[in-house]
Amino acid sequence: MGRHNGRARKAGERVGATLAAKNKKTAPKTQAEIGANFKHTTDAGLGRNMQSVLDRNDLDELMAMADLADRDFTAERGQCIVISTGVVDPLAEARREEERAAAEARNAHRLALPRRPAWTPDMSAEQLDLQERTAFLSWRRALAHMEEEEKLLLTPFEKNLEVWRQLWRVLERSDIVVQVVDARDPLLYRSEDLEAMARELHASKSSLLLLNKADLLPPHVRTAWADYFDKAGVEYAFWSAYAVIQEQQALRSEAAALGVEPAVLKKLQALQAAEAAEAAAAYAARREAAAGAGPGPGSSGSGAAAAAAGAAVPKDPVKEDPRIKILDVDELLDLFEAKCCAAVAAAGADDPRAGDTDRKHMVGLVGYPNVGKSSTINALFGAKKTAVAPTPGKTKHFQTLHVSPDCVLCDCPGLVMPKFAKSRADMVAAGVVPIDRLTDIRQPVDVVARRCGRDQLARVYGIKLPPALKHLPPSSPPTAEQLLRAYAVLRGWTAGSGLPDETRAGRQILRDYTNGKLVYCLLPPGITPIGWVPGEAEAPNAVALAAAAAADASSEAAERAEAEAAAAAAGVAGSGQGSGQGEEGTGQEEGEGEDEGPSTSAAGGGGEKVGRAALAAAAVMAGDDLDAADLDLLEGLAAESAKEKSKRPDYKFNKKAPRTKGDRGQQRAEWQGGFDGAGLVHGKKGGLVRVGGY
């Protein structure tokens, strides 16, 4: 494409950047050029501004709706209508919640996204613009009527028509639509109507749910979501853009230190990983063969316990369930290309895309702000191609990027879609609403505190939170005021009056929650508890419990035999001591303390020694596969550790001389070498001390 500003441009399609440059070039510059049509909207001064608009005050909202309707009005004074007095009836709250849930279920179909009206190539730009504005105004009015009639509360949603136009263009150009959602709460970010809109454009246009930030979810949570989406018939994939970017940075640093190319080092690491996997598979096969052969004639019953425990050891969850695997870059690109090929093939031979061999597959990335669409593109490229920022809405226009010779990514600006919500605080905690624009910080922080819990907050930040109120359990989460004040004092953040700066502390806590430093993962509907936080004890593994039970049952006989052998040995030793007692009576008294130690240890060894059943159960819960030799080694180490703990440390035998108060000011006798009748004597520190009586 030539040179621009002294820099060479790379060849390729940059439709989004071209459109943005054209809009900026043709934008009106003066107020006279702006005119009345753009007076009260975000388009003022920029012609078609890509700025996302989620919230407006009442006056701006009124002016924007009037502009869409192309109407003018005059204000009327003295005709105020009282909408609410601010009085809340606590007795009616439960009834209102039930009515709200019923109204949401009844009006769920009305939360449709704005559709692009039908158009033809012979329509002028003015006709098309007027048609789209009229359709968008009708959609806005329908949502407003629903809120007013049904008394429902909607989340802040996108109110700029130009941003929705970006979505229409991405859907029209894409072969498949990928919804990038936050894996910690997928249902909040998923839009079923967006999938329906894609199918309306073309029946073969499929959708894929890409669960980003999946590295924050443990395997059992990913398994629960996989079961839920399989039952619902939704195609999904687990992905972590942050983990991939960190791995790429580490690979580049290591390659630079070794003086090789990152691609060469990556291939070498892949070969080493393949060799290690083959060796591990061969080792596992040998162990399975040894376990199937059974214990030898000289082995004890504990060997059977180890074999039973090893047979029931759970494997790697990812290997057992490939659905929950977090994909890497190559696997995700292969998945995109496979979905695109299937979509084009399903369109039929009459589709123009089927006969175009030079055409590349187009993958549209759509989703809420701050879910990681731009980070996903950067991870797929291995370099920074799109702007990334913690503030939602960084991407202003859609952009097409060639990620491979056969695949093109189309990144859409973040769109906040209308949904039913209880409060605005939930949307702030989800990272949809920009944190830096908040004025009321306590409500979102209270949501975070209730989700994360007291233990996680104290562990992550290293703060001592005030105890819970007396009528609440000790583990109840702290209030927003307690958390904000404690964290602000810890960081030394104070406001102008010397009080803790709660606003700054609250914004930092919300950023930590959004970035994953504070973790809370929702589980699918119908599962109790509804969420998971780090540190919570998982439900006992059925396989581990079965293996522990088998180990206990099979090792019971072996432990009984060991106890009988120990008792027999103790009896033989006792008879020997009785026969020699008359000859060495004095020696027996001197060695009595030494004989008591081993006998006591033999009698009480069952309480201190770690049994094979406990070792097998611990190995099963840890996911390790141990054989009989490993259990014998662990048992010996445990016995030696117990013996070392029972032994008195050597440093305790080095007793220091007892400290006394000395004889300062006391008279000493002549035989003690201190008192000779004089009135002064030497004190403790060598000084002269006067003796009383003179």
XYZ file of C-alpha atoms in Angstrom:
694
model
C 0.000 0.000 0.000
C 2.988 2.309 -0.237
C 4.509 4.446 2.427
C 2.758 6.604 4.981
C 4.458 9.074 7.324
C 7.829 7.599 6.492
C 6.826 4.074 7.505
C 6.139 1.174 5.197
C 2.697 -0.340 5.487
C 2.203 -4.047 5.448
C 0.056 -5.445 2.680
C -3.353 -6.694 3.691
C -6.900 -5.637 4.380
C -7.435 -2.872 6.933
C -11.073 -2.143 6.374
C -11.773 -0.881 9.885
C -8.868 1.560 9.905
C -9.810 2.812 6.443
C -13.383 3.512 7.483
C -12.264 5.271 10.653
C -9.852 7.474 8.712
C -12.552 8.331 6.201
C -15.041 9.262 8.927
C -12.477 11.438 10.646
C -11.532 13.148 7.400
C -15.125 13.923 6.434
C -16.167 15.005 9.935
C -17.505 18.573 10.344
C -15.069 20.933 11.986
C -17.195 23.908 13.016
C -20.453 24.265 14.897
C -22.153 25.545 11.745
C -21.061 22.428 9.879
C -22.212 20.193 12.701
C -25.734 21.522 12.472
C -28.739 20.594 14.495
C -28.645 16.911 13.642
C -25.597 16.245 15.808
C -26.139 18.783 18.579
C -27.082 16.457 21.428
C -25.298 13.193 20.577
C -21.816 11.784 20.880
C -21.399 12.331 17.134
C -20.876 16.065 17.733
C -17.532 17.283 16.426
C -16.522 13.929 14.944
C -19.184 13.173 12.392
C -19.344 9.488 13.367
C -17.658 8.927 16.677
C -16.715 5.419 17.753
C -16.855 6.347 21.432
C -18.841 3.795 23.396
C -21.772 5.270 25.333
C -23.149 3.235 28.207
C -24.572 5.824 30.587
C -26.060 9.260 30.183
C -27.698 11.582 32.631
C -31.398 12.243 32.241
C -30.985 15.442 30.223
C -28.500 13.936 27.754
C -30.690 10.864 27.352
C -33.714 13.033 26.619
C -31.787 15.050 24.054
C -30.403 11.925 22.382
C -33.856 10.358 22.031
C -35.233 13.612 20.645
C -32.428 13.757 18.099
C -33.078 10.194 16.962
C -36.756 11.054 16.531
C -35.815 14.317 14.696
C -38.045 16.368 16.962
C -37.823 19.686 18.748
C -39.656 20.717 21.932
C -39.959 23.469 24.498
C -39.630 23.020 28.236
C -42.689 23.391 30.468
C -42.293 24.718 33.982
C -44.471 24.186 37.013
C -45.757 20.761 35.985
C -43.574 18.462 38.056
C -44.682 14.877 38.644
C -43.483 13.017 41.749
C -42.341 9.585 40.612
C -41.026 8.255 43.927
C -40.821 9.562 47.469
C -37.840 7.390 48.378
C -39.737 5.390 51.019
C -38.960 1.647 50.922
C -41.335 -0.918 52.402
C -39.210 -3.799 53.703
C -42.228 -6.111 53.982
C -42.877 -5.912 50.256
C -39.303 -6.691 49.146
C -39.869 -10.452 48.906
C -43.030 -9.978 46.866
C -41.242 -7.566 44.533
C -38.451 -10.050 43.951
C -40.943 -12.720 42.956
C -42.763 -10.316 40.655
C -39.473 -9.197 39.105
C -38.399 -12.795 38.402
C -41.766 -13.567 36.798
C -41.595 -10.387 34.695
C -38.058 -11.220 33.507
C -39.113 -14.681 32.426
C -42.150 -13.255 30.658
C -40.182 -10.576 28.756
C -36.972 -12.464 28.016
C -37.808 -12.574 24.291
C -38.003 -8.768 24.161
C -34.278 -8.379 24.937
C -33.415 -8.637 21.253
C -30.406 -6.917 19.736
C -30.994 -4.202 17.117
C -31.162 -5.620 13.605
C -29.903 -3.877 10.514
C -32.874 -3.025 8.302
C -33.029 -4.484 4.819
C -31.175 -2.486 2.200
C -30.440 -2.592 -1.511
C -27.379 -1.439 -3.472
C -29.329 1.310 -5.211
C -30.128 3.102 -1.923
C -28.316 6.360 -1.230
C -26.224 6.951 1.882
C -28.784 9.390 3.284
C -31.639 6.910 2.843
C -29.649 4.130 4.457
C -28.633 6.339 7.370
C -32.220 7.454 7.975
C -33.474 3.890 7.811
C -30.917 2.668 10.334
C -31.629 5.569 12.695
C -35.347 4.878 12.561
C -34.858 1.183 13.327
C -32.466 1.965 16.161
C -34.950 4.461 17.652
C -37.718 1.857 17.575
C -35.472 -0.600 19.378
C -34.589 1.953 22.053
C -38.251 2.835 22.576
C -39.239 -0.811 22.926
C -36.712 -1.290 25.726
C -37.853 1.912 27.432
C -41.502 0.833 27.317
C -40.595 -2.544 28.762
C -38.732 -0.924 31.659
C -41.607 1.436 32.364
C -44.475 -1.007 32.015
C -42.937 -4.060 33.676
C -40.875 -2.132 36.271
C -37.730 -3.963 35.214
C -34.127 -2.865 35.555
C -31.753 -3.281 32.623
C -28.012 -3.253 32.726
C -26.202 -0.320 31.101
C -26.063 -1.141 27.395
C -24.582 0.402 24.282
C -26.491 3.490 23.151
C -24.279 4.607 20.260
C -25.642 3.571 16.879
C -22.211 3.677 15.264
C -20.902 0.928 17.552
C -23.813 -1.319 16.583
C -23.013 -0.640 12.942
C -19.568 -2.107 13.575
C -21.224 -5.291 14.838
C -23.440 -5.526 11.743
C -20.424 -5.293 9.468
C -18.484 -7.940 11.391
C -21.410 -10.382 11.293
C -21.901 -9.868 7.556
C -18.237 -10.489 6.720
C -17.567 -13.473 9.014
C -17.871 -17.171 8.253
C -18.188 -18.029 11.941
C -18.879 -15.850 14.967
C -16.751 -16.375 18.079
C -18.136 -14.963 21.309
C -15.262 -14.300 23.697
C -16.587 -14.574 27.252
C -15.086 -14.579 30.721
C -14.915 -18.176 31.936
C -15.588 -17.101 35.533
C -19.197 -16.197 34.606
C -19.924 -17.332 31.040
C -23.689 -16.831 31.125
C -23.358 -13.152 31.973
C -21.356 -12.450 28.809
C -23.061 -14.887 26.448
C -25.789 -13.548 24.149
C -28.122 -16.133 22.689
C -29.755 -13.494 20.510
C -26.383 -12.785 18.883
C -26.223 -16.421 17.809
C -29.760 -16.119 16.429
C -28.795 -12.949 14.547
C -25.868 -14.770 12.910
C -28.162 -17.610 11.809
C -30.617 -15.068 10.378
C -27.894 -13.723 8.087
C -27.007 -17.213 6.907
C -28.138 -20.594 8.160
C -24.602 -22.002 7.924
C -23.038 -19.197 10.012
C -22.166 -21.088 13.184
C -21.131 -19.718 16.573
C -18.376 -20.708 18.986
C -18.137 -19.815 22.660
C -14.509 -19.080 23.590
C -14.114 -19.168 27.380
C -11.152 -16.907 28.058
C -9.292 -16.768 31.409
C -9.934 -20.498 31.833
C -6.666 -20.885 33.745
C -8.454 -19.407 36.776
C -10.899 -22.339 36.832
C -9.964 -25.646 38.491
C -10.604 -28.855 36.545
C -13.835 -29.762 38.329
C -15.372 -26.348 37.538
C -14.403 -26.673 33.873
C -15.928 -30.148 33.830
C -19.200 -28.792 35.225
C -19.372 -26.106 32.530
C -18.477 -28.633 29.829
C -21.381 -30.839 30.903
C -23.720 -27.832 30.937
C -22.805 -26.639 27.439
C -22.883 -30.171 26.020
C -26.394 -30.589 27.348
C -27.415 -27.224 25.850
C -25.848 -28.064 22.469
C -23.387 -25.139 22.529
C -19.953 -25.385 20.910
C -17.230 -24.133 23.241
C -13.478 -24.108 23.867
C -11.345 -23.207 26.883
C -8.628 -20.623 26.315
C -6.308 -18.314 28.276
C -4.798 -15.414 26.373
C -2.849 -14.195 29.411
C -1.154 -17.567 29.962
C -0.189 -17.791 26.288
C 1.268 -14.269 26.276
C 3.305 -14.999 29.406
C 4.600 -18.216 27.849
C 5.584 -16.377 24.668
C 7.444 -13.714 26.636
C 9.327 -16.379 28.614
C 10.187 -18.191 25.383
C 11.557 -15.015 23.795
C 13.629 -14.229 26.894
C 15.101 -17.733 27.002
C 15.810 -17.691 23.273
C 17.582 -14.348 23.587
C 19.704 -15.699 26.441
C 20.669 -18.772 24.385
C 21.235 -16.787 21.197
C 18.727 -18.727 19.081
C 15.459 -17.913 17.373
C 12.266 -18.410 19.418
C 10.821 -20.665 16.695
C 13.855 -22.985 16.861
C 13.718 -23.143 20.641
C 9.997 -23.878 20.522
C 10.534 -26.812 18.162
C 13.276 -28.159 20.411
C 11.043 -27.918 23.464
C 8.258 -29.676 21.564
C 10.601 -32.565 20.689
C 11.751 -32.848 24.292
C 8.144 -32.848 25.507
C 7.242 -35.592 23.029
C 10.170 -37.747 24.174
C 9.212 -37.218 27.808
C 5.606 -38.192 27.045
C 6.753 -41.396 25.324
C 8.982 -42.288 28.257
C 6.151 -41.648 30.723
C 3.780 -43.801 28.678
C 6.292 -46.653 28.564
C 6.872 -46.402 32.307
C 3.136 -46.458 32.975
C 2.749 -49.531 30.769
C 5.489 -51.357 32.691
C 3.867 -50.492 36.004
C 0.480 -51.660 34.826
C 2.038 -54.919 33.682
C 3.752 -55.343 37.050
C 0.526 -54.585 38.898
C -1.376 -57.108 36.777
C 1.160 -59.846 37.561
C 0.191 -59.707 41.233
C 2.373 -59.879 44.393
C 5.059 -62.482 44.740
C 5.010 -65.341 47.285
C 7.212 -63.408 49.711
C 5.288 -60.142 49.602
C 2.956 -59.060 52.372
C -0.694 -58.063 52.141
C 0.333 -54.442 51.944
C 1.576 -55.070 48.409
C -1.947 -56.010 47.403
C -3.158 -52.821 49.049
C -0.693 -50.798 47.002
C -1.777 -52.585 43.838
C -5.437 -51.927 44.617
C -4.710 -48.289 45.373
C -2.607 -47.902 42.240
C -5.324 -49.439 40.084
C -7.854 -46.897 41.359
C -5.569 -43.857 41.168
C -7.302 -41.110 39.132
C -5.405 -39.997 36.086
C -4.757 -36.468 34.923
C -8.172 -34.744 34.621
C -7.225 -33.187 31.283
C -6.125 -36.553 29.859
C -9.238 -38.236 31.188
C -11.539 -35.492 29.827
C -10.146 -33.732 26.715
C -13.096 -31.325 26.748
C -11.602 -29.264 29.576
C -8.178 -28.834 28.003
C -6.995 -25.232 27.669
C -6.034 -24.860 24.007
C -2.776 -23.390 22.806
C -2.307 -21.134 19.781
C -1.946 -23.849 17.161
C -4.904 -25.828 18.460
C -7.137 -22.741 18.528
C -6.194 -21.740 14.973
C -6.849 -25.274 13.761
C -10.242 -25.148 15.453
C -11.092 -21.829 13.770
C -10.132 -23.101 10.324
C -12.054 -26.356 10.816
C -15.198 -24.468 11.850
C -14.889 -22.109 8.879
C -14.446 -24.967 6.418
C -17.477 -26.726 7.884
C -19.562 -23.540 7.636
C -18.618 -22.945 3.988
C -19.262 -26.595 3.141
C -22.669 -26.471 4.854
C -23.635 -23.442 2.746
C -23.741 -25.615 -0.381
C -22.184 -25.479 -3.797
C -24.280 -22.484 -4.817
C -22.600 -20.266 -2.235
C -20.074 -17.846 -3.832
C -17.518 -18.681 -1.148
C -17.319 -22.325 -2.210
C -15.817 -21.606 -5.635
C -13.414 -18.860 -4.533
C -10.089 -20.586 -3.950
C -8.225 -17.377 -3.136
C -10.640 -16.335 -0.408
C -9.494 -16.572 3.204
C -11.641 -17.732 6.088
C -13.058 -14.867 8.146
C -13.464 -15.308 11.922
C -15.448 -12.627 13.750
C -14.549 -11.945 17.388
C -17.437 -10.424 19.339
C -18.006 -9.901 23.038
C -18.300 -7.580 25.965
C -15.596 -5.030 26.752
C -12.621 -6.199 28.768
C -13.150 -9.929 28.196
C -9.894 -10.297 26.253
C -10.690 -10.063 22.526
C -7.670 -7.892 21.743
C -5.481 -9.978 24.064
C -6.599 -13.083 22.193
C -5.500 -11.533 18.906
C -2.147 -10.548 20.388
C -1.664 -14.064 21.718
C -2.487 -15.599 18.326
C -0.050 -13.267 16.579
C 2.676 -13.574 19.205
C 3.129 -9.794 19.031
C 1.094 -6.750 19.927
C -1.234 -6.060 17.015
C -4.159 -4.406 18.823
C -4.310 -1.897 21.640
C -4.970 -3.442 25.044
C -5.947 -1.527 28.174
C -7.648 -2.370 31.491
C -10.340 0.202 30.675
C -13.284 -1.334 28.797
C -13.887 -0.111 25.264
C -10.281 0.364 24.115
C -11.030 -0.945 20.615
C -12.907 1.808 18.748
C -13.572 0.194 15.374
C -13.474 -3.277 13.879
C -10.218 -4.338 12.258
C -9.221 -7.238 10.020
C -5.933 -9.000 10.740
C -4.318 -11.859 8.816
C -3.340 -14.359 11.459
C -2.377 -17.170 9.063
C -2.245 -17.754 5.291
C -5.795 -19.130 5.361
C -7.453 -17.258 8.234
C -8.349 -13.618 8.939
C -9.547 -12.329 12.296
C -12.128 -9.552 12.451
C -12.078 -7.843 15.843
C -15.273 -6.008 16.794
C -15.392 -3.246 19.423
C -16.658 -4.332 22.809
C -20.433 -4.266 23.002
C -22.473 -4.158 26.213
C -25.719 -5.895 25.394
C -28.933 -5.310 27.342
C -29.688 -7.804 30.086
C -31.773 -7.930 33.219
C -29.782 -7.084 36.320
C -30.389 -6.564 40.003
C -28.017 -3.643 40.382
C -25.352 -1.652 38.630
C -22.775 -2.895 41.145
C -22.790 -6.351 39.569
C -21.916 -4.856 36.195
C -19.088 -2.827 37.724
C -17.684 -5.919 39.443
C -17.869 -7.779 36.133
C -15.624 -5.141 34.545
C -18.186 -3.999 31.985
C -18.541 -0.451 33.324
C -15.258 1.528 33.489
C -13.941 1.626 37.029
C -12.286 5.033 36.753
C -15.638 6.714 36.165
C -17.232 5.446 39.370
C -18.429 7.760 42.091
C -20.097 5.224 44.401
C -17.386 2.686 45.182
C -18.807 0.856 48.180
C -21.551 -1.139 46.482
C -19.280 -2.831 43.889
C -16.672 -3.531 46.584
C -19.373 -5.072 48.751
C -20.219 -7.425 45.878
C -16.548 -8.428 45.568
C -16.204 -8.951 49.336
C -19.275 -11.198 49.468
C -18.038 -13.275 46.561
C -14.378 -13.682 47.499
C -14.828 -14.202 51.236
C -12.870 -13.156 54.287
C -10.136 -15.796 54.054
C -9.132 -15.024 50.461
C -9.054 -11.259 51.044
C -6.873 -11.624 54.137
C -4.542 -14.077 52.376
C -4.116 -12.129 49.135
C -3.633 -8.689 50.679
C -2.010 -9.774 53.933
C -4.305 -7.641 56.071
C -6.068 -8.316 59.330
C -9.722 -7.530 58.854
C -11.990 -6.489 61.726
C -13.923 -9.416 63.215
C -17.467 -10.072 62.153
C -20.384 -8.824 64.195
C -21.494 -10.918 67.138
C -24.720 -12.098 65.534
C -22.872 -13.240 62.362
C -20.650 -16.309 61.858
C -16.905 -15.667 62.256
C -16.298 -16.557 58.596
C -18.815 -14.041 57.238
C -17.349 -11.633 54.663
C -16.335 -8.139 55.773
C -18.356 -5.109 54.864
C -17.204 -2.761 52.139
C -16.307 -0.098 54.702
C -14.159 -2.496 56.730
C -12.316 -3.790 53.660
C -11.725 -0.351 52.149
C -10.444 1.193 55.363
C -8.161 -1.751 56.189
C -6.658 -1.860 52.691
C -6.207 1.927 52.479
C -4.445 1.988 55.857
C -2.210 -0.907 54.752
C -1.149 0.913 51.572
C -0.879 4.278 53.300
C -3.483 5.953 51.090
C -5.130 8.919 52.768
C -7.462 11.599 51.502
C -7.019 15.337 51.981
C -8.641 15.270 55.417
C -6.326 12.522 56.700
C -8.986 9.782 56.445
C -8.354 6.549 54.490
C -8.790 7.059 50.752
C -11.621 4.589 50.128
C -12.054 5.559 46.486
C -8.488 4.715 45.524
C -8.531 1.504 47.550
C -11.864 0.456 46.046
C -10.694 0.981 42.479
C -7.588 -1.108 43.118
C -9.649 -3.932 44.644
C -12.014 -3.899 41.671
C -9.064 -4.029 39.253
C -7.595 -6.976 41.138
C -10.932 -8.757 40.922
C -11.250 -8.072 37.207
C -7.651 -9.146 36.441
C -7.956 -12.403 38.394
C -5.893 -11.631 41.487
C -9.085 -12.173 43.469
C -10.825 -15.260 42.100
C -14.486 -16.173 42.194
C -15.903 -18.644 39.674
C -19.588 -19.258 39.196
C -20.852 -22.795 38.680
C -23.613 -23.756 36.237
C -27.224 -23.310 37.349
C -28.571 -26.093 39.526
C -25.278 -26.844 41.321
C -24.734 -26.122 45.000
C -22.787 -24.084 46.024
C -23.300 -21.537 43.278
C -19.635 -20.421 43.218
C -16.087 -21.536 43.967
C -13.230 -19.615 45.555
C -9.617 -20.778 46.040
C -9.055 -22.577 49.309
C -12.443 -24.252 49.490
C -12.332 -27.979 50.107
C -13.599 -29.868 47.098
C -16.050 -32.721 47.405
C -14.261 -35.994 48.273
C -13.237 -37.885 45.202
C -15.217 -41.127 44.950
C -12.297 -42.920 43.307
C -9.939 -41.807 46.065
C -12.346 -42.923 48.786
C -12.783 -46.307 47.115
C -9.025 -46.763 46.815
C -8.526 -45.834 50.466
C -11.189 -48.316 51.523
C -9.579 -51.054 49.445
C -6.182 -50.256 50.911
C -7.560 -50.402 54.466
C -9.298 -53.709 53.859
C -6.336 -55.400 52.191
C -3.733 -54.110 54.649
C -5.681 -55.056 57.766
C -4.360 -58.598 57.713
C -0.793 -57.426 57.150
C -0.945 -55.019 60.090
C -2.391 -57.756 62.325
C 0.472 -60.083 61.359
C 3.038 -57.386 62.104
C 1.480 -56.768 65.510
C 1.567 -60.503 66.350
C 5.214 -60.746 65.292
C 6.108 -57.753 67.466
C 4.291 -59.284 70.449
C 6.111 -62.606 69.982
C 9.470 -60.862 69.819
C 8.652 -58.943 72.991
C 7.745 -62.197 74.783
C 11.041 -63.854 73.860
C 13.001 -60.851 75.069
C 11.116 -60.862 78.409
C 11.905 -64.538 79.099
C 15.582 -63.939 78.435
C 15.670 -61.092 80.894
C 13.984 -63.200 83.600
C 16.576 -65.998 83.379
C 19.504 -63.634 83.868
C 18.007 -61.469 86.566
C 19.631 -63.269 89.525
C 23.098 -63.061 88.109
C 23.080 -59.400 87.072
C 20.634 -57.734 89.387
C 22.613 -54.513 89.730
C 23.169 -54.297 86.012
C 19.444 -54.742 85.415
C 18.699 -51.757 87.617
C 21.214 -49.621 85.790
C 19.951 -50.671 82.350
C 16.293 -50.537 83.256
C 15.768 -47.135 81.692
C 17.413 -48.282 78.475
C 15.169 -51.341 78.174
C 12.012 -49.372 78.721
C 12.563 -47.227 75.615
C 12.408 -49.988 72.981
C 9.624 -51.872 74.721
C 7.490 -48.755 74.948
C 8.209 -47.966 71.324
C 7.222 -51.470 70.295
C 4.006 -51.269 72.239
C 3.024 -47.836 70.998
C 4.422 -48.077 67.489
C 0.971 -48.559 66.011
C -0.072 -45.079 67.116
C 2.968 -43.166 65.809
C 3.754 -45.119 62.634
C 2.012 -44.038 59.461
C 0.056 -47.044 58.146
C 0.079 -48.243 54.600
C -3.616 -47.475 54.231
C -3.087 -43.822 55.136
C -0.124 -43.578 52.769
C -2.120 -45.152 49.949
C -5.082 -42.835 50.519
C -2.812 -39.773 50.620
C -1.132 -40.860 47.390
C -4.498 -41.375 45.709
C -5.794 -37.951 46.782
C -2.563 -36.367 45.493
C -2.928 -38.086 42.153
C 0.288 -40.200 42.458
C 0.593 -43.828 41.395
C 2.652 -45.705 44.011
C 3.617 -49.352 44.018
C 4.585 -51.595 46.921
C 8.240 -50.498 46.894
C 7.259 -46.843 47.049
C 4.955 -47.499 50.012
C 7.700 -49.402 51.844
C 10.093 -46.497 51.308
C 7.561 -43.941 52.530
C 6.764 -46.067 55.563
C 10.459 -46.312 56.447
C 10.934 -42.576 56.070
C 7.900 -41.934 58.256
C 9.240 -44.259 60.952
C 12.651 -42.572 60.899
C 11.000 -39.167 61.067
C 8.961 -40.233 64.083
C 12.077 -41.579 65.767
C 13.965 -38.335 65.113
C 11.106 -36.321 66.539
C 11.003 -38.432 69.737
C 14.734 -38.004 70.339
C 15.759 -35.143 72.600
C 17.769 -32.494 70.700
C 21.455 -32.296 71.571
C 21.401 -28.613 72.344
C 19.082 -29.219 75.269
C 21.800 -31.194 77.094
C 24.142 -28.154 77.230
C 22.800 -26.600 80.391
C 24.063 -23.192 81.370
C 24.894 -22.313 84.951
C 21.883 -20.923 86.806
C 21.895 -17.179 87.108
C 21.697 -15.805 90.652
C 21.128 -12.387 92.080
C 24.691 -12.379 93.477
C 25.796 -11.222 96.932
C 25.822 -7.532 96.404
C 25.705 -5.682 99.738
C 25.950 -8.896 101.735
C 28.621 -9.630 104.361
C 30.863 -12.595 103.672
C 32.542 -14.811 106.174
C 36.314 -15.117 106.269
C 36.185 -18.736 105.138
C 34.366 -17.543 102.045
C 37.255 -15.230 101.258
C 35.237 -12.054 101.124
C 34.692 -10.392 104.572
C 37.543 -9.180 106.764
C 35.604 -6.905 109.157
C 35.909 -3.793 106.975
C 32.912 -1.598 106.125
C 33.251 -2.098 102.337
C 32.993 -5.308 100.365
C 33.182 -6.159 96.661
C 29.789 -6.360 94.927
C 28.615 -8.512 92.019
C 30.087 -6.311 89.302
C 33.393 -5.763 91.041
C 32.601 -2.431 92.675
C 32.892 -1.487 96.351
C 29.687 -1.583 98.337
C 29.261 -0.139 101.828
C 28.123 -2.628 104.450
C 25.534 -1.422 106.907
C 26.190 -1.119 110.657
C 28.965 1.462 110.455
